[in-house]
Short mmCIF file of C-alpha atoms and ligand atoms in Angstrom, two decimals:
data_model
loop_
_atom_site.label_atom_id
_atom_site.label_comp_id
_atom_site.label_asym_id
_atom_site.label_seq_id
_atom_site.Cartn_x
_atom_site.Cartn_y
_atom_site.Cartn_z
CA MET I 1 24.29 25.29 133.74
CA GLU I 2 24.93 25.16 130.00
CA PHE I 3 22.69 22.84 127.98
CA GLN I 4 25.32 22.45 125.25
CA LEU I 5 28.77 21.00 125.79
CA PRO I 6 31.52 23.62 125.49
CA GLU I 7 33.12 23.68 122.04
CA GLU I 8 36.30 21.86 123.08
CA LEU I 9 34.24 18.99 124.53
CA GLN I 10 32.13 18.81 121.38
CA MET I 11 35.39 18.40 119.48
CA LEU I 12 36.59 15.74 121.93
CA GLN I 13 33.30 13.91 121.40
CA GLN I 14 33.64 14.00 117.61
CA THR I 15 37.25 12.81 117.72
CA LEU I 16 36.41 9.96 120.06
CA ARG I 17 33.40 8.97 118.01
CA ARG I 18 35.61 8.65 114.97
CA TYR I 19 38.09 6.56 116.99
CA VAL I 20 35.38 4.22 118.35
CA ASP I 21 33.79 3.87 114.89
CA ALA I 22 37.11 3.10 113.20
CA GLU I 23 39.09 1.18 115.82
CA MET I 24 36.59 -0.49 118.13
CA ILE I 25 33.20 -1.16 116.55
CA PRO I 26 34.55 -3.07 113.50
CA HIS I 27 36.49 -5.41 115.85
CA GLU I 28 33.84 -6.04 118.48
CA ARG I 29 33.85 -9.78 117.87
CA GLU I 30 37.64 -10.15 118.12
CA THR I 31 38.78 -8.16 121.13
CA LEU I 32 37.70 -10.29 124.10
CA VAL I 33 38.72 -13.67 125.42
CA ASP I 34 37.01 -15.12 128.49
CA GLY I 35 35.34 -11.78 129.16
CA ASP I 36 38.69 -9.97 129.29
CA LEU I 37 40.49 -7.81 126.71
CA LYS I 38 43.11 -9.70 124.72
CA PRO I 39 46.57 -8.26 125.53
CA GLU I 40 47.19 -7.12 121.94
CA TRP I 41 43.92 -5.20 121.84
CA ARG I 42 44.51 -3.71 125.29
CA ALA I 43 47.90 -2.43 124.03
CA HIS I 44 46.28 -1.09 120.84
CA PHE I 45 43.52 0.77 122.70
CA GLN I 46 45.97 2.09 125.30
CA GLU I 47 48.04 3.52 122.48
CA GLY I 48 44.88 5.11 121.06
CA MET I 49 43.97 6.66 124.42
CA LYS I 50 47.50 8.07 124.75
CA LYS I 51 47.27 9.66 121.32
CA LEU I 52 43.91 11.16 122.22
CA GLY I 53 45.39 12.66 125.42
CA LEU I 54 43.19 10.50 127.64
CA TRP I 55 45.87 8.41 129.34
CA MET I 56 45.50 8.39 133.15
CA MET I 57 42.34 10.47 132.79
CA ASP I 58 40.90 9.06 136.02
CA VAL I 59 43.98 9.88 138.10
CA PRO I 60 44.32 13.16 140.04
CA GLU I 61 46.71 15.64 138.41
CA GLU I 62 49.14 15.55 141.36
CA PHE I 63 49.79 11.88 140.55
CA GLY I 64 50.34 12.44 136.84
CA GLY I 65 46.70 12.37 135.73
CA SER I 66 45.31 14.35 132.80
CA GLY I 67 43.32 16.82 134.90
CA LEU I 68 40.15 16.40 132.81
CA SER I 69 36.96 17.78 134.34
CA LEU I 70 34.25 15.26 135.25
CA LEU I 71 32.10 16.73 132.48
CA ALA I 72 34.88 15.98 129.97
CA LYS I 73 35.15 12.44 131.32
CA THR I 74 31.41 11.89 130.83
CA VAL I 75 32.02 12.57 127.13
CA VAL I 76 34.71 9.87 127.06
CA TRP I 77 32.63 7.31 128.99
CA GLN I 78 29.62 8.02 126.80
CA GLU I 79 31.54 7.44 123.58
CA LEU I 80 33.21 4.27 124.89
CA GLY I 81 29.77 3.09 126.04
CA ARG I 82 28.76 2.80 122.36
CA THR I 83 30.89 -0.30 121.86
CA VAL I 84 31.05 -3.83 123.25
CA ALA I 85 34.68 -4.16 122.14
CA LEU I 86 35.48 -3.52 125.81
CA PRO I 87 34.61 -5.80 128.76
CA ALA I 88 31.74 -4.83 131.05
CA ARG I 89 34.15 -3.99 133.86
CA GLU I 90 37.78 -2.97 134.33
CA ASP I 91 39.06 -2.46 130.79
CA GLY I 92 42.12 -0.45 131.90
CA ILE I 93 42.54 1.17 128.47
CA ALA I 94 43.04 4.68 129.85
CA GLY I 95 45.60 3.51 132.43
CA PRO I 96 45.76 1.00 135.25
CA THR I 97 42.56 0.70 137.28
CA VAL I 98 43.31 2.43 140.58
CA ARG I 99 40.56 2.87 143.15
CA HIS I 100 40.51 6.25 144.77
CA ILE I 101 41.09 4.77 148.21
CA LEU I 102 44.73 4.25 147.24
CA PHE I 103 45.26 7.99 146.78
CA GLN I 104 44.82 8.31 150.56
CA LEU I 105 48.02 6.36 151.20
CA GLU I 106 51.06 8.22 152.46
CA GLY I 107 54.78 7.64 152.94
CA GLU I 108 55.99 4.05 152.67
CA MET I 109 52.50 2.69 151.91
CA ARG I 110 52.18 5.09 148.99
CA GLU I 111 55.51 3.92 147.56
CA LYS I 112 54.69 0.25 148.11
CA TYR I 113 51.11 0.19 146.78
CA LEU I 114 49.91 3.35 145.03
CA MET I 115 52.93 4.17 142.88
CA PRO I 116 53.45 0.62 141.50
CA ALA I 117 49.69 0.43 140.83
CA LEU I 118 49.87 3.68 138.84
CA ARG I 119 52.85 2.36 136.88
CA GLY I 120 50.86 -0.81 136.12
CA GLU I 121 53.36 -2.99 138.01
CA ARG I 122 51.00 -4.16 140.76
CA ARG I 123 47.29 -4.85 140.45
CA ALA I 124 44.63 -4.30 143.06
CA CYS I 125 41.09 -5.53 143.61
CA PHE I 126 38.35 -4.13 145.83
CA ALA I 127 36.76 -6.50 148.32
CA GLN I 128 33.61 -5.30 150.04
CA THR I 129 30.69 -7.58 149.10
CA GLU I 130 30.00 -10.74 151.12
CA PRO I 131 27.55 -13.64 150.79
CA ASP I 132 25.22 -11.90 153.29
CA ALA I 133 26.10 -8.28 152.62
CA GLY I 134 25.83 -6.75 149.14
CA SER I 135 23.55 -3.71 148.91
CA ASP I 136 23.87 -3.36 152.67
CA PRO I 137 27.64 -3.55 153.22
CA ALA I 138 27.34 -2.13 156.74
CA SER I 139 26.02 -5.53 157.82
CA MET I 140 29.25 -7.24 156.76
CA ARG I 141 30.53 -10.09 158.90
CA THR I 142 34.21 -9.94 158.04
CA THR I 143 35.95 -8.69 161.17
CA ALA I 144 39.34 -7.12 161.83
CA VAL I 145 40.40 -7.42 165.45
CA ARG I 146 43.41 -5.51 166.79
CA ASP I 147 46.20 -7.72 168.14
CA GLY I 148 49.22 -5.62 169.18
CA ASP I 149 50.66 -4.02 166.08
CA HIS I 150 48.56 -6.21 163.77
CA TYR I 151 44.91 -6.86 162.91
CA ILE I 152 43.54 -10.40 162.60
CA ILE I 153 41.00 -10.60 159.79
CA ASN I 154 38.39 -13.35 159.34
CA GLY I 155 35.53 -13.57 156.86
CA VAL I 156 34.37 -14.30 153.33
CA LYS I 157 34.22 -11.86 150.39
CA ARG I 158 32.17 -12.65 147.31
CA PHE I 159 32.02 -11.40 143.69
CA ILE I 160 35.43 -9.74 143.77
CA THR I 161 36.43 -8.59 140.28
CA GLY I 162 40.05 -9.19 139.30
CA ALA I 163 41.01 -11.03 142.51
CA GLY I 164 42.75 -13.81 140.55
CA LYS I 165 45.23 -11.37 138.99
CA ALA I 166 45.53 -8.98 141.93
CA ASP I 167 48.70 -8.49 143.97
CA PHE I 168 46.79 -6.88 146.82
CA MET I 169 43.24 -6.04 147.84
CA GLN I 170 41.56 -3.01 149.29
CA LEU I 171 39.54 -4.85 151.87
CA MET I 172 36.60 -3.57 153.85
CA ALA I 173 36.17 -5.18 157.27
CA ALA I 174 34.20 -4.44 160.44
CA THR I 175 36.35 -3.16 163.27
CA ASP I 176 33.18 -2.54 165.31
CA ARG I 177 30.12 -4.43 164.06
CA ALA I 178 27.80 -2.61 166.49
CA LYS I 179 28.63 0.74 164.89
CA GLY I 180 28.11 -0.56 161.33
CA ALA I 181 28.05 2.26 158.75
CA HIS I 182 28.59 4.87 161.48
CA GLY I 183 32.28 4.35 162.15
CA GLY I 184 32.38 0.55 162.34
CA ILE I 185 33.86 -0.28 158.92
CA SER I 186 37.55 0.07 158.11
CA CYS I 187 39.67 -0.32 155.00
CA PHE I 188 42.87 -2.38 154.87
CA ILE I 189 45.49 -3.06 152.23
CA VAL I 190 46.06 -6.82 152.22
CA ASP I 191 48.64 -8.61 150.06
CA MET I 192 47.03 -11.51 148.24
CA ASP I 193 49.90 -13.81 149.25
CA THR I 194 49.37 -13.20 152.97
CA PRO I 195 48.94 -16.56 154.77
CA GLY I 196 45.22 -17.27 155.28
CA VAL I 197 44.01 -15.52 152.07
CA LYS I 198 42.43 -18.14 149.81
CA LEU I 199 40.60 -17.82 146.50
CA THR I 200 37.92 -20.45 146.95
CA ALA I 201 35.56 -20.04 143.97
CA GLN I 202 35.14 -18.20 140.70
CA TYR I 203 31.69 -17.38 139.32
CA GLU I 204 30.70 -17.50 135.64
CA THR I 205 28.34 -14.67 134.73
CA MET I 206 26.22 -13.86 131.69
CA MET I 207 28.41 -10.82 130.92
CA GLY I 208 31.64 -12.85 130.83
CA ASP I 209 32.93 -11.32 134.08
CA LYS I 210 34.34 -13.93 136.42
CA PRO I 211 34.44 -12.51 139.94
CA TRP I 212 35.97 -14.47 142.82
CA GLU I 213 35.13 -15.60 146.32
CA ILE I 214 37.88 -15.00 148.86
CA VAL I 215 38.14 -16.60 152.29
CA LEU I 216 40.17 -14.82 154.95
CA ASP I 217 41.20 -17.22 157.68
CA ASN I 218 43.09 -15.59 160.56
CA VAL I 219 44.89 -13.23 158.21
CA ARG I 220 47.48 -11.11 160.07
CA VAL I 221 47.83 -7.63 158.62
CA PRO I 222 50.18 -4.93 160.02
CA ALA I 223 48.29 -2.06 161.69
CA SER I 224 50.11 0.29 159.28
CA HIS I 225 47.95 -1.24 156.49
CA LEU I 226 44.80 0.36 157.90
CA VAL I 227 43.83 3.17 155.50
CA GLY I 228 42.60 6.50 156.88
CA GLY I 229 42.07 5.33 160.49
CA GLU I 230 39.74 2.90 162.22
CA GLY I 231 36.07 3.25 161.27
CA LYS I 232 36.84 5.51 158.32
CA GLY I 233 36.25 2.87 155.63
CA PHE I 234 33.02 4.28 154.21
CA GLY I 235 34.07 7.90 154.66
CA LEU I 236 37.07 7.32 152.37
CA ALA I 237 34.89 6.58 149.41
CA GLN I 238 32.43 9.46 149.89
CA LYS I 239 34.42 12.06 147.98
CA TRP I 240 34.41 9.98 144.82
CA ILE I 241 31.17 8.10 145.15
CA SER I 242 28.98 10.62 143.31
CA ALA I 243 31.54 10.85 140.50
CA GLY I 244 31.39 7.03 140.21
CA ARG I 245 27.62 7.20 139.75
CA VAL I 246 27.98 9.86 137.08
CA LYS I 247 30.43 7.55 135.29
CA HIS I 248 27.80 4.80 135.21
CA GLY I 249 25.21 7.19 133.87
CA ALA I 250 27.55 8.48 131.16
CA ARG I 251 28.42 4.99 129.93
CA ALA I 252 24.71 4.18 129.76
CA LEU I 253 24.18 7.17 127.43
CA GLY I 254 26.50 5.48 124.94
CA VAL I 255 24.50 2.24 125.15
CA ALA I 256 21.27 4.10 124.41
CA GLU I 257 22.84 6.01 121.55
CA ARG I 258 24.12 2.80 119.90
CA SER I 259 20.66 1.26 120.43
CA LEU I 260 19.16 4.15 118.49
CA GLU I 261 21.74 3.96 115.70
CA LEU I 262 21.12 0.24 115.23
CA SER I 263 17.33 0.49 115.60
CA VAL I 264 16.88 3.31 113.10
CA SER I 265 19.17 1.69 110.54
CA TYR I 266 17.44 -1.70 110.81
CA ALA I 267 13.91 -0.25 110.86
CA GLN I 268 14.65 1.62 107.63
CA GLN I 269 15.89 -1.50 105.85
CA ARG I 270 13.58 -4.21 107.14
CA VAL I 271 10.36 -4.64 105.20
CA THR I 272 7.43 -6.62 106.62
CA PHE I 273 3.94 -6.84 105.14
CA GLY I 274 5.06 -4.58 102.26
CA LYS I 275 6.41 -1.62 104.29
CA ALA I 276 9.65 -0.71 106.07
CA LEU I 277 9.42 -1.09 109.86
CA ALA I 278 10.38 2.61 110.10
CA GLU I 279 7.05 3.52 108.49
CA ARG I 280 5.04 1.80 111.23
CA GLN I 281 3.78 4.02 114.00
CA GLY I 282 4.39 1.29 116.59
CA ILE I 283 8.09 1.34 115.73
CA GLN I 284 8.31 5.12 115.37
CA TRP I 285 6.90 5.65 118.84
CA GLN I 286 9.43 3.28 120.34
CA ILE I 287 12.24 5.17 118.61
CA ALA I 288 10.81 8.52 119.72
CA ASP I 289 10.66 7.29 123.33
CA MET I 290 14.22 6.01 123.17
CA TRP I 291 15.47 9.34 121.90
CA MET I 292 13.52 11.46 124.40
CA ASN I 293 14.68 9.35 127.32
CA LEU I 294 18.28 9.54 126.10
CA ASP I 295 17.95 13.31 125.89
CA ALA I 296 16.59 13.52 129.46
CA ALA I 297 19.30 11.21 130.81
CA THR I 298 22.00 13.24 129.07
CA LEU I 299 20.84 16.36 130.92
CA LEU I 300 20.80 14.53 134.26
CA VAL I 301 24.31 13.15 133.76
CA ARG I 302 25.73 16.50 132.67
CA ARG I 303 24.01 18.37 135.50
CA ALA I 304 25.49 16.03 138.11
CA ALA I 305 28.95 16.24 136.48
CA SER I 306 28.85 20.04 136.27
CA MET I 307 27.78 20.31 139.93
CA ILE I 308 30.66 18.09 141.06
CA ASP I 309 33.09 20.08 138.90
CA GLU I 310 31.85 23.19 140.74
CA GLY I 311 32.69 21.56 144.07
CA GLN I 312 29.18 20.54 145.08
CA GLU I 313 28.49 17.11 146.57
CA ALA I 314 25.62 16.30 144.13
CA ARG I 315 24.74 13.15 146.05
CA VAL I 316 21.08 12.92 145.04
CA GLU I 317 21.85 14.15 141.53
CA GLY I 318 24.47 11.37 141.21
CA PHE I 319 21.95 8.72 142.29
CA HIS I 320 19.34 10.20 139.96
CA ALA I 321 21.74 10.19 136.99
CA LYS I 322 22.85 6.59 137.55
CA TYR I 323 19.40 5.19 138.21
CA PHE I 324 17.66 6.97 135.35
CA ALA I 325 20.40 6.42 132.77
CA ASP I 326 21.02 2.74 133.61
CA GLU I 327 17.29 1.88 133.47
CA MET I 328 16.80 4.01 130.35
CA ALA I 329 19.72 2.32 128.57
CA PHE I 330 18.49 -1.18 129.40
CA ASN I 331 15.09 -0.26 128.05
CA ALA I 332 16.71 1.11 124.89
CA ILE I 333 18.84 -1.96 124.17
CA ASP I 334 15.88 -4.22 124.96
CA ARG I 335 13.68 -2.35 122.45
CA CYS I 336 16.55 -2.43 119.96
CA MET I 337 16.67 -6.23 120.34
CA GLN I 338 12.89 -6.46 119.85
CA ILE I 339 12.99 -4.27 116.71
CA HIS I 340 15.66 -6.57 115.25
CA GLY I 341 13.59 -9.71 115.75
CA GLY I 342 15.53 -12.99 115.63
CA ILE I 343 18.75 -11.52 114.28
CA GLY I 344 18.93 -9.33 117.40
CA LEU I 345 19.32 -12.45 119.52
CA THR I 346 22.31 -13.75 117.58
CA THR I 347 25.95 -13.18 118.33
CA ASP I 348 26.37 -11.80 114.78
CA LEU I 349 25.24 -8.43 116.13
CA PRO I 350 26.51 -6.58 119.23
CA ILE I 351 23.00 -6.26 120.67
CA GLU I 352 22.86 -9.38 122.83
CA ARG I 353 26.21 -8.62 124.50
CA MET I 354 25.25 -5.02 125.10
CA TRP I 355 21.92 -6.24 126.53
CA ARG I 356 23.70 -8.63 128.92
CA GLN I 357 26.20 -6.00 130.03
CA GLN I 358 23.55 -3.33 130.56
CA ARG I 359 21.32 -5.77 132.43
CA SER I 360 24.12 -6.34 134.92
CA TYR I 361 24.54 -2.63 135.71
CA ARG I 362 21.04 -2.57 137.17
CA ILE I 363 22.35 -4.84 139.95
CA THR I 364 26.05 -4.15 140.52
CA GLU I 365 27.70 -1.04 141.94
CA GLY I 366 24.45 0.22 143.43
CA ALA I 367 21.31 -1.75 142.52
CA SER I 368 18.42 0.27 141.08
CA GLU I 369 16.14 -0.37 144.06
CA VAL I 370 18.75 0.99 146.44
CA MET I 371 19.13 4.12 144.29
CA ARG I 372 15.37 4.60 144.37
CA SER I 373 15.22 4.17 148.14
CA VAL I 374 17.78 6.93 148.64
CA ILE I 375 15.92 9.19 146.20
CA ALA I 376 12.62 8.40 147.95
CA ARG I 377 14.09 9.44 151.32
CA HIS I 378 15.23 12.70 149.76
CA VAL I 379 11.84 13.38 148.16
CA MET I 380 9.90 12.59 151.33
CA LYS I 381 12.09 14.94 153.32
CA ALA I 382 11.75 17.65 150.68
CA TYR I 383 7.93 17.42 150.59
CA SER I 384 7.16 16.90 154.28
C1 LIG P 401 30.16 -9.28 137.94
C2 LIG P 401 30.18 -8.70 139.31
C3 LIG P 401 31.30 -8.02 139.74
C4 LIG P 401 31.36 -7.52 141.04
N1 LIG P 401 32.52 -6.92 141.49
C5 LIG P 401 32.62 -6.57 142.79
C6 LIG P 401 33.88 -6.13 143.32
O1 LIG P 401 34.88 -6.04 142.62
N2 LIG P 401 33.95 -5.83 144.65
C7 LIG P 401 32.86 -5.93 145.48
O2 LIG P 401 32.99 -5.65 146.66
N3 LIG P 401 31.65 -6.34 145.00
C8 LIG P 401 31.51 -6.67 143.69
N4 LIG P 401 30.31 -7.14 143.20
C9 LIG P 401 29.16 -7.24 144.09
C10 LIG P 401 28.02 -6.29 143.71
O3 LIG P 401 28.38 -4.97 144.01
C11 LIG P 401 26.76 -6.76 144.46
O4 LIG P 401 26.31 -7.94 143.79
C12 LIG P 401 25.69 -5.72 144.51
O5 LIG P 401 26.06 -4.71 145.40
C13 LIG P 401 24.33 -6.29 144.96
O6 LIG P 401 24.48 -7.02 146.13
P1 LIG P 401 23.83 -8.49 146.26
O7 LIG P 401 24.24 -9.25 145.05
O8 LIG P 401 24.21 -9.04 147.58
O9 LIG P 401 22.29 -8.24 146.18
P2 LIG P 401 21.32 -7.90 147.44
O10 LIG P 401 21.88 -6.77 148.21
O11 LIG P 401 21.03 -9.15 148.18
O12 LIG P 401 20.03 -7.42 146.69
C14 LIG P 401 19.14 -8.33 146.03
C15 LIG P 401 18.00 -7.54 145.41
O13 LIG P 401 17.25 -6.88 146.44
C16 LIG P 401 17.20 -5.49 146.19
N5 LIG P 401 17.24 -4.79 147.47
C17 LIG P 401 18.22 -4.79 148.38
N6 LIG P 401 17.90 -4.02 149.42
C18 LIG P 401 16.67 -3.51 149.15
C19 LIG P 401 15.79 -2.63 149.83
N7 LIG P 401 16.13 -2.09 151.01
N8 LIG P 401 14.60 -2.33 149.28
C20 LIG P 401 14.25 -2.87 148.08
N9 LIG P 401 15.04 -3.70 147.38
C21 LIG P 401 16.23 -4.02 147.91
C22 LIG P 401 18.41 -5.18 145.34
O14 LIG P 401 18.22 -4.00 144.60
C23 LIG P 401 18.48 -6.41 144.47
O15 LIG P 401 17.60 -6.27 143.40
C24 LIG P 401 30.23 -7.66 141.90
C25 LIG P 401 29.09 -8.34 141.44
C26 LIG P 401 29.06 -8.88 140.18
C27 LIG P 401 27.85 -9.65 139.75
#
């Protein structure tokens, strides 16, 4: 493994940094409405991503994607992580948000769901979490029962991002509750206008995201809408799951880097008791810790990305990168807020929004405790 990014990725990083500094950071207070990107800013950033050659960067090459390596993508996510001009989730600036499950579709289903999603004509949401099943999705209660050439689906999904604007959902449901994670969970494509699908509540969150609750009441779905076969729901995601964790880790690097930029700048200007904060050992040590932890997290993220690029599974490395980087970045933005004193709490600076966003990543898409449990199982096996 190389400890330095290859030259072309260093150049990509510099170009993107200039773009974020010029086009995003100065407009951080203008780009969002109700936690979502304003259409004019989405169009502006999409144009920028196209010019930078990053359009469709998360789409496999065979479907028109850019073919960037995961390591290259970590550079992009890291640089975009430096700004709060983008919403915490689902910004869609590098192309429509398409979950990898959809790339499994074939024939008519591919034409009806994947291709329009890639063209930005139809939107999808992903519905797995339930009121009683978040970190432990295998215990989900939503069931899909075969009835001739259909499945009948009943249950409640909670915290579903983008459900209000979605045309269809990628729904996880139990086809055999007794089997749970071991072949009992299946994935279905369900049109949002299918009779029995109801959006029953929308949650306000501290990050501005507004996920939905969906009730499924005797929803009849054609058997052809089952993706990848019965019981294959969790298996479908496996191939991309480690890459998803690396993405989280990479974005967190950007948060920590911005925390350092803001902290150092403020500590050098702010004078208390006759000296700049930057001259105080108590502040210097905090900044040193922030930098060392960022450095360590950068190596973890790049190691996991390089391993996946080489075709390795990197499961534990992916968990390690996400856990360490997400916790490290929250710590960094929290210290940054503390160093800024009262002004750090105001909406005049980007710190409070970055703090709220980063706080949320320690819970969603793999809570920190769950990451640690998986790592602990690995360590105990390795040392027993
Ligand atoms: C803004 C937002 C958007 C979301 N978008 C989506 C979406 O689009 N689609 C979707 O399906 N879901 C979505 N979610 C759901 C999200 O993924 C879950 O909230 C997350 O997985 C945690 O589940 P939970 O909230 O049920 O917490 P729980 O699983 O109940 O966990 C509660 C706490 O207990 C800890 N914990 C759990 N198990 C253990 C254990 N074994 N040992 C120690 N500690 C443990 C957790 O780490 C956590 O701190 C979203 C959530 C939010 C807030």
